[in-house]
């Protein structure tokens, strides 16, 4: 959140660059990214590097997370993501689910939450460019409210969430993880992945998963190090061992 003038100008600049990214992607021939999600992820990252667009989940960490998810059995089908931003990681999760279950799988889904309406609109266009809008659904508003709504509507059932990816503001990491616990969305073998636990850090979240949880939901947690050349390099991967 902007705390002083420099932060405000950074946020404004970031908003401009997000729109430039949208234009850059949608102005390319339709067949450039349709069905080629990894090409799109690469293009976003290259653009982000050139234009200094921060915050995207970069390919080094995507690769580390993918390798980890390959060890999970049965293979994940439902991903819930807190923090869509421009849709980089949402596209990557959908691509990974397609690799696990086939491009035509009907029962794979990524629910992603973004409270900034303008950046959510950018993400929707980017996800559409990859032809993944039948798999990825973007919800605008606080992630906690979107998640509760999905459960209230019966679109997410107890025990249905295979992967939770937490990549929004760090103060929400633990409350939103606890909400997933309370809504009983995990099953034994589900996974919680969290970005930026090393920098800027989410100490209360990290303490919770690393001590194995507090309630009936138990975790076995590892800090996965990636070869990221940009900023933080850890993804915290926590397997759910009891619910
Ligand atoms: C680090 S970025 C996410 C990057 C994204 N995963 C990607 O790979 O492009 C964090 C995003 O979370 C959003 N956000 C922060 N708090 C949120 C909340 N409580 N609910 C939903 N979105 C939130 C911010 O607006 C921002 O766009």
mmCIF file of C-alpha atoms and ligand atoms in Angstrom:
data_model
loop_
_atom_site.group_PDB
_atom_site.id
_atom_site.type_symbol
_atom_site.label_atom_id
_atom_site.label_comp_id
_atom_site.label_asym_id
_atom_site.label_seq_id
_atom_site.Cartn_x
_atom_site.Cartn_y
_atom_site.Cartn_z
ATOM 1 C CA UNK A 1 0.000 0.000 0.000
ATOM 2 C CA UNK A 2 1.305 3.502 -0.793
ATOM 3 C CA UNK A 3 2.737 5.090 2.335
ATOM 4 C CA UNK A 4 4.346 8.245 0.922
ATOM 5 C CA UNK A 5 4.787 10.206 -2.317
ATOM 6 C CA UNK A 6 7.428 7.895 -3.822
ATOM 7 C CA UNK A 7 5.221 4.854 -3.220
ATOM 8 C CA UNK A 8 2.281 6.627 -4.891
ATOM 9 C CA UNK A 9 4.342 7.453 -7.990
ATOM 10 C CA UNK A 10 5.634 3.863 -8.100
ATOM 11 C CA UNK A 11 2.071 2.528 -8.000
ATOM 12 C CA UNK A 12 1.002 4.970 -10.751
ATOM 13 C CA UNK A 13 3.965 3.982 -12.895
ATOM 14 C CA UNK A 14 3.248 0.296 -12.318
ATOM 15 C CA UNK A 15 -0.396 0.837 -13.399
ATOM 16 C CA UNK A 16 0.812 2.457 -16.639
ATOM 17 C CA UNK A 17 3.232 -0.386 -17.333
ATOM 18 C CA UNK A 18 0.475 -2.963 -16.651
ATOM 19 C CA UNK A 19 -1.636 -1.307 -19.400
ATOM 20 C CA UNK A 20 1.396 -1.251 -21.732
ATOM 21 C CA UNK A 21 1.860 -4.966 -21.096
ATOM 22 C CA UNK A 22 -1.793 -5.596 -21.926
ATOM 23 C CA UNK A 23 -1.424 -3.652 -25.227
ATOM 24 C CA UNK A 24 1.828 -5.456 -26.003
ATOM 25 C CA UNK A 25 0.190 -8.879 -25.589
ATOM 26 C CA UNK A 26 -3.217 -8.267 -27.204
ATOM 27 C CA UNK A 27 -1.733 -6.460 -30.219
ATOM 28 C CA UNK A 28 0.176 -9.576 -31.307
ATOM 29 C CA UNK A 29 -1.267 -12.114 -33.758
ATOM 30 C CA UNK A 30 -3.852 -14.358 -32.027
ATOM 31 C CA UNK A 31 -1.885 -17.529 -32.778
ATOM 32 C CA UNK A 32 1.274 -16.241 -31.078
ATOM 33 C CA UNK A 33 0.137 -17.229 -27.564
ATOM 34 C CA UNK A 34 -3.046 -19.280 -27.984
ATOM 35 C CA UNK A 35 -2.222 -22.747 -26.702
ATOM 36 C CA UNK A 36 1.360 -21.616 -25.945
ATOM 37 C CA UNK A 37 1.189 -20.561 -22.298
ATOM 38 C CA UNK A 38 4.938 -20.901 -21.652
ATOM 39 C CA UNK A 39 5.687 -18.563 -24.547
ATOM 40 C CA UNK A 40 3.312 -16.055 -22.978
ATOM 41 C CA UNK A 41 4.909 -16.393 -19.527
ATOM 42 C CA UNK A 42 8.318 -15.799 -21.134
ATOM 43 C CA UNK A 43 7.028 -12.731 -22.978
ATOM 44 C CA UNK A 44 5.568 -11.260 -19.757
ATOM 45 C CA UNK A 45 8.868 -11.819 -17.961
ATOM 46 C CA UNK A 46 10.910 -10.246 -20.742
ATOM 47 C CA UNK A 47 8.559 -7.265 -20.823
ATOM 48 C CA UNK A 48 8.702 -6.999 -17.014
ATOM 49 C CA UNK A 49 12.503 -6.994 -17.114
ATOM 50 C CA UNK A 50 12.694 -4.337 -19.825
ATOM 51 C CA UNK A 51 10.010 -2.052 -18.371
ATOM 52 C CA UNK A 52 10.765 -2.762 -14.716
ATOM 53 C CA UNK A 53 7.362 -4.208 -13.858
ATOM 54 C CA UNK A 54 7.810 -5.717 -10.390
ATOM 55 C CA UNK A 55 5.899 -8.409 -8.567
ATOM 56 C CA UNK A 56 5.392 -11.101 -11.231
ATOM 57 C CA UNK A 57 6.081 -14.711 -10.229
ATOM 58 C CA UNK A 58 9.162 -15.390 -12.324
ATOM 59 C CA UNK A 59 10.060 -18.471 -14.358
ATOM 60 C CA UNK A 60 12.805 -19.643 -11.947
ATOM 61 C CA UNK A 61 10.242 -19.939 -9.161
ATOM 62 C CA UNK A 62 7.593 -21.348 -11.491
ATOM 63 C CA UNK A 63 10.060 -24.053 -12.458
ATOM 64 C CA UNK A 64 10.925 -24.834 -8.802
ATOM 65 C CA UNK A 65 7.209 -25.001 -7.925
ATOM 66 C CA UNK A 66 6.449 -27.214 -10.939
ATOM 67 C CA UNK A 67 9.187 -29.659 -9.959
ATOM 68 C CA UNK A 68 7.703 -29.808 -6.459
ATOM 69 C CA UNK A 69 4.141 -30.343 -7.765
ATOM 70 C CA UNK A 70 5.409 -33.207 -9.936
ATOM 71 C CA UNK A 71 6.082 -35.086 -6.673
ATOM 72 C CA UNK A 72 2.465 -34.696 -5.518
ATOM 73 C CA UNK A 73 0.105 -37.669 -5.970
ATOM 74 C CA UNK A 74 -2.595 -37.637 -7.112
ATOM 75 C CA UNK A 75 -1.719 -34.767 -9.417
ATOM 76 C CA UNK A 76 -3.460 -31.477 -8.549
ATOM 77 C CA UNK A 77 -6.606 -30.428 -10.416
ATOM 78 C CA UNK A 78 -7.845 -27.417 -8.431
ATOM 79 C CA UNK A 79 -5.669 -24.393 -7.633
ATOM 80 C CA UNK A 80 -6.714 -21.383 -5.570
ATOM 81 C CA UNK A 81 -4.489 -18.319 -5.950
ATOM 82 C CA UNK A 82 -4.368 -15.186 -3.784
ATOM 83 C CA UNK A 83 -2.866 -12.327 -5.851
ATOM 84 C CA UNK A 84 -3.516 -12.429 -9.611
ATOM 85 C CA UNK A 85 -1.746 -9.180 -10.615
ATOM 86 C CA UNK A 86 -1.224 -9.469 -14.427
ATOM 87 C CA UNK A 87 -1.906 -13.222 -14.449
ATOM 88 C CA UNK A 88 1.618 -14.637 -14.841
ATOM 89 C CA UNK A 89 1.358 -17.366 -12.228
ATOM 90 C CA UNK A 90 -2.313 -18.086 -13.042
ATOM 91 C CA UNK A 91 -1.291 -18.848 -16.646
ATOM 92 C CA UNK A 92 1.559 -21.016 -15.355
ATOM 93 C CA UNK A 93 -0.696 -23.023 -12.981
ATOM 94 C CA UNK A 94 -3.164 -23.652 -15.810
ATOM 95 C CA UNK A 95 -0.319 -24.795 -18.079
ATOM 96 C CA UNK A 96 0.952 -27.148 -15.371
ATOM 97 C CA UNK A 97 -2.534 -28.610 -14.794
ATOM 98 C CA UNK A 98 -2.841 -29.159 -18.557
ATOM 99 C CA UNK A 99 0.524 -30.930 -18.600
ATOM 100 C CA UNK A 100 -0.622 -33.180 -15.759
ATOM 101 C CA UNK A 101 -4.082 -34.009 -17.111
ATOM 102 C CA UNK A 102 -4.069 -33.208 -20.836
ATOM 103 C CA UNK A 103 -4.980 -30.004 -22.667
ATOM 104 C CA UNK A 104 -8.606 -31.110 -23.039
ATOM 105 C CA UNK A 105 -9.175 -32.032 -19.377
ATOM 106 C CA UNK A 106 -12.559 -30.687 -18.257
ATOM 107 C CA UNK A 107 -12.043 -30.889 -14.488
ATOM 108 C CA UNK A 108 -8.993 -28.667 -14.003
ATOM 109 C CA UNK A 109 -9.481 -25.212 -12.571
ATOM 110 C CA UNK A 110 -7.566 -22.162 -11.311
ATOM 111 C CA UNK A 111 -9.522 -19.697 -9.151
ATOM 112 C CA UNK A 112 -7.510 -16.506 -8.773
ATOM 113 C CA UNK A 113 -8.257 -13.457 -6.592
ATOM 114 C CA UNK A 114 -7.268 -9.834 -7.217
ATOM 115 C CA UNK A 115 -8.627 -6.807 -5.416
ATOM 116 C CA UNK A 116 -7.508 -4.187 -7.934
ATOM 117 C CA UNK A 117 -10.165 -4.100 -10.647
ATOM 118 C CA UNK A 118 -7.895 -2.513 -13.286
ATOM 119 C CA UNK A 119 -5.079 -5.035 -12.971
ATOM 120 C CA UNK A 120 -7.635 -7.865 -12.854
ATOM 121 C CA UNK A 121 -8.913 -6.655 -16.256
ATOM 122 C CA UNK A 122 -5.339 -6.817 -17.619
ATOM 123 C CA UNK A 123 -4.980 -10.364 -16.262
ATOM 124 C CA UNK A 124 -8.255 -11.443 -17.881
ATOM 125 C CA UNK A 125 -7.030 -10.264 -21.303
ATOM 126 C CA UNK A 126 -3.669 -11.971 -20.826
ATOM 127 C CA UNK A 127 -5.276 -15.247 -19.727
ATOM 128 C CA UNK A 128 -7.578 -15.042 -22.764
ATOM 129 C CA UNK A 129 -4.583 -14.519 -25.075
ATOM 130 C CA UNK A 130 -3.263 -17.902 -23.909
ATOM 131 C CA UNK A 131 -6.681 -19.476 -24.547
ATOM 132 C CA UNK A 132 -6.932 -20.417 -20.865
ATOM 133 C CA UNK A 133 -10.041 -18.490 -19.817
ATOM 134 C CA UNK A 134 -12.050 -21.732 -19.608
ATOM 135 C CA UNK A 135 -9.625 -22.932 -16.890
ATOM 136 C CA UNK A 136 -8.665 -19.726 -15.083
ATOM 137 C CA UNK A 137 -11.349 -17.624 -13.433
ATOM 138 C CA UNK A 138 -10.409 -14.205 -12.051
ATOM 139 C CA UNK A 139 -12.413 -12.838 -9.108
ATOM 140 C CA UNK A 140 -12.216 -9.144 -8.231
ATOM 141 C CA UNK A 141 -12.183 -8.150 -4.555
ATOM 142 C CA UNK A 142 -10.474 -9.268 -1.361
ATOM 143 C CA UNK A 143 -9.414 -12.886 -1.795
ATOM 144 C CA UNK A 144 -11.038 -13.898 1.491
ATOM 145 C CA UNK A 145 -14.449 -12.650 0.307
ATOM 146 C CA UNK A 146 -14.122 -14.306 -3.096
ATOM 147 C CA UNK A 147 -13.172 -17.596 -1.467
ATOM 148 C CA UNK A 148 -16.126 -17.498 0.961
ATOM 149 C CA UNK A 149 -18.462 -16.744 -1.941
ATOM 150 C CA UNK A 150 -17.172 -19.692 -3.973
ATOM 151 C CA UNK A 151 -17.798 -21.975 -0.992
ATOM 152 C CA UNK A 152 -21.241 -20.474 -0.238
ATOM 153 C CA UNK A 153 -22.241 -21.040 -3.869
ATOM 154 C CA UNK A 154 -21.111 -24.653 -3.671
ATOM 155 C CA UNK A 155 -18.525 -24.112 -6.411
ATOM 156 C CA UNK A 156 -15.762 -25.201 -4.045
ATOM 157 C CA UNK A 157 -16.489 -28.230 -1.898
ATOM 158 C CA UNK A 158 -14.756 -29.328 1.326
ATOM 159 C CA UNK A 159 -11.487 -31.094 0.553
ATOM 160 C CA UNK A 160 -11.456 -29.920 -3.060
ATOM 161 C CA UNK A 161 -8.471 -27.589 -3.070
ATOM 162 C CA UNK A 162 -5.270 -29.327 -4.136
ATOM 163 C CA UNK A 163 -2.996 -26.282 -4.242
ATOM 164 C CA UNK A 164 -3.230 -22.859 -2.611
ATOM 165 C CA UNK A 165 -0.797 -20.294 -3.973
ATOM 166 C CA UNK A 166 -0.310 -17.283 -1.727
ATOM 167 C CA UNK A 167 1.193 -14.248 -3.433
ATOM 168 C CA UNK A 168 -0.761 -11.165 -2.318
ATOM 169 C CA UNK A 169 0.109 -8.735 0.524
ATOM 170 C CA UNK A 170 2.047 -10.476 3.277
ATOM 171 C CA UNK A 171 -0.234 -9.312 6.122
ATOM 172 C CA UNK A 172 -3.005 -11.430 4.568
ATOM 173 C CA UNK A 173 -0.928 -14.618 4.170
ATOM 174 C CA UNK A 174 -1.736 -16.195 7.533
ATOM 175 C CA UNK A 175 -5.374 -15.002 7.889
ATOM 176 C CA UNK A 176 -6.170 -16.283 4.390
ATOM 177 C CA UNK A 177 -4.398 -19.612 4.961
ATOM 178 C CA UNK A 178 -6.392 -19.986 8.190
ATOM 179 C CA UNK A 179 -9.572 -19.216 6.256
ATOM 180 C CA UNK A 180 -8.780 -22.076 3.855
ATOM 181 C CA UNK A 181 -8.300 -24.289 6.935
ATOM 182 C CA UNK A 182 -11.592 -23.138 8.526
ATOM 183 C CA UNK A 183 -13.532 -23.704 5.319
ATOM 184 C CA UNK A 184 -12.116 -27.258 5.347
ATOM 185 C CA UNK A 185 -10.928 -26.947 1.758
ATOM 186 C CA UNK A 186 -7.715 -28.935 2.231
ATOM 187 C CA UNK A 187 -7.332 -32.710 2.046
ATOM 188 C CA UNK A 188 -4.348 -34.776 3.121
ATOM 189 C CA UNK A 189 -1.836 -34.284 0.298
ATOM 190 C CA UNK A 190 -2.926 -30.719 -0.575
ATOM 191 C CA UNK A 191 -0.136 -28.169 -0.853
ATOM 192 C CA UNK A 192 0.215 -24.527 0.187
ATOM 193 C CA UNK A 193 2.828 -22.594 -1.792
ATOM 194 C CA UNK A 194 3.807 -19.096 -0.685
ATOM 195 C CA UNK A 195 6.009 -16.548 -2.433
ATOM 196 C CA UNK A 196 8.112 -13.802 -0.829
ATOM 197 C CA UNK A 197 8.388 -15.462 2.571
ATOM 198 C CA UNK A 198 12.098 -14.515 2.580
ATOM 199 C CA UNK A 199 11.606 -10.935 1.344
ATOM 200 C CA UNK A 200 9.673 -8.874 2.371
ATOM 201 C CA UNK A 201 8.772 -11.847 4.564
ATOM 202 C CA UNK A 202 5.647 -13.179 6.262
ATOM 203 C CA UNK A 203 7.040 -14.308 9.648
ATOM 204 C CA UNK A 204 3.706 -15.267 11.246
ATOM 205 C CA UNK A 205 2.772 -17.375 8.200
ATOM 206 C CA UNK A 206 6.186 -19.022 8.130
ATOM 207 C CA UNK A 207 6.058 -19.791 11.870
ATOM 208 C CA UNK A 208 2.596 -21.351 11.443
ATOM 209 C CA UNK A 209 3.520 -23.751 8.638
ATOM 210 C CA UNK A 210 7.036 -24.496 9.900
ATOM 211 C CA UNK A 211 5.814 -25.508 13.339
ATOM 212 C CA UNK A 212 3.343 -27.843 11.602
ATOM 213 C CA UNK A 213 0.141 -25.830 12.116
ATOM 214 C CA UNK A 214 -1.981 -25.148 15.185
ATOM 215 C CA UNK A 215 -5.278 -26.880 14.662
ATOM 216 C CA UNK A 216 -6.404 -30.068 13.037
ATOM 217 C CA UNK A 217 -4.670 -29.055 9.788
ATOM 218 C CA UNK A 218 -1.022 -30.146 9.973
ATOM 219 C CA UNK A 219 1.843 -29.136 7.697
ATOM 220 C CA UNK A 220 5.218 -30.424 6.674
ATOM 221 C CA UNK A 221 7.039 -27.423 5.253
ATOM 222 C CA UNK A 222 10.152 -26.808 3.156
ATOM 223 C CA UNK A 223 11.760 -23.637 1.848
ATOM 224 C CA UNK A 224 12.449 -24.238 -1.846
ATOM 225 C CA UNK A 225 15.289 -22.160 -3.217
ATOM 226 C CA UNK A 226 15.193 -21.141 -6.867
ATOM 227 C CA UNK A 227 17.903 -19.677 -9.078
ATOM 228 C CA UNK A 228 16.081 -16.349 -9.285
ATOM 229 C CA UNK A 229 18.189 -13.490 -10.561
ATOM 230 C CA UNK A 230 15.558 -10.990 -9.372
ATOM 231 C CA UNK A 231 15.043 -10.396 -5.651
ATOM 232 C CA UNK A 232 13.676 -13.042 -3.321
ATOM 233 C CA UNK A 233 14.353 -16.664 -4.218
ATOM 234 C CA UNK A 234 12.320 -18.767 -1.768
ATOM 235 C CA UNK A 235 8.971 -20.460 -2.306
ATOM 236 C CA UNK A 236 7.654 -21.993 0.910
ATOM 237 C CA UNK A 237 6.051 -25.345 0.080
ATOM 238 C CA UNK A 238 3.887 -26.888 2.797
ATOM 239 C CA UNK A 239 2.278 -30.310 2.404
ATOM 240 C CA UNK A 240 -0.908 -30.908 4.364
ATOM 241 C CA UNK A 241 -0.418 -34.088 6.391
ATOM 242 C CA UNK A 242 -3.648 -34.044 8.431
ATOM 243 C CA UNK A 243 -6.998 -32.215 8.232
HETATM 244 C C1 LIG B 1 2.829 -9.970 -5.987
HETATM 245 S S1 LIG B 1 1.402 -9.555 -6.894
HETATM 246 C C2 LIG B 1 0.888 -11.092 -7.587
HETATM 247 C C3 LIG B 1 1.725 -11.529 -8.785
HETATM 248 C C4 LIG B 1 1.053 -12.591 -9.612
HETATM 249 N N1 LIG B 1 0.924 -13.825 -8.864
HETATM 250 C C5 LIG B 1 1.822 -12.821 -10.903
HETATM 251 O O1 LIG B 1 2.512 -13.856 -11.019
HETATM 252 O O2 LIG B 1 1.730 -11.980 -11.820
HETATM 253 C C6 LIG B 1 0.232 -9.284 -5.594
HETATM 254 C C7 LIG B 1 -1.176 -8.906 -6.049
HETATM 255 O O3 LIG B 1 -2.077 -9.199 -4.961
HETATM 256 C C8 LIG B 1 -3.105 -8.233 -4.940
HETATM 257 N N2 LIG B 1 -3.685 -8.277 -3.586
HETATM 258 C C9 LIG B 1 -3.141 -7.827 -2.445
HETATM 259 N N3 LIG B 1 -3.923 -8.122 -1.394
HETATM 260 C C10 LIG B 1 -4.997 -8.803 -1.881
HETATM 261 C C11 LIG B 1 -6.144 -9.387 -1.285
HETATM 262 N N4 LIG B 1 -6.359 -9.342 0.035
HETATM 263 N N5 LIG B 1 -7.031 -10.001 -2.085
HETATM 264 C C12 LIG B 1 -6.821 -10.077 -3.425
HETATM 265 N N6 LIG B 1 -5.750 -9.534 -4.040
HETATM 266 C C13 LIG B 1 -4.844 -8.908 -3.281
HETATM 267 C C14 LIG B 1 -2.403 -6.938 -5.315
HETATM 268 O O4 LIG B 1 -3.319 -5.976 -5.816
HETATM 269 C C15 LIG B 1 -1.387 -7.422 -6.361
HETATM 270 O O5 LIG B 1 -1.898 -7.287 -7.672
#
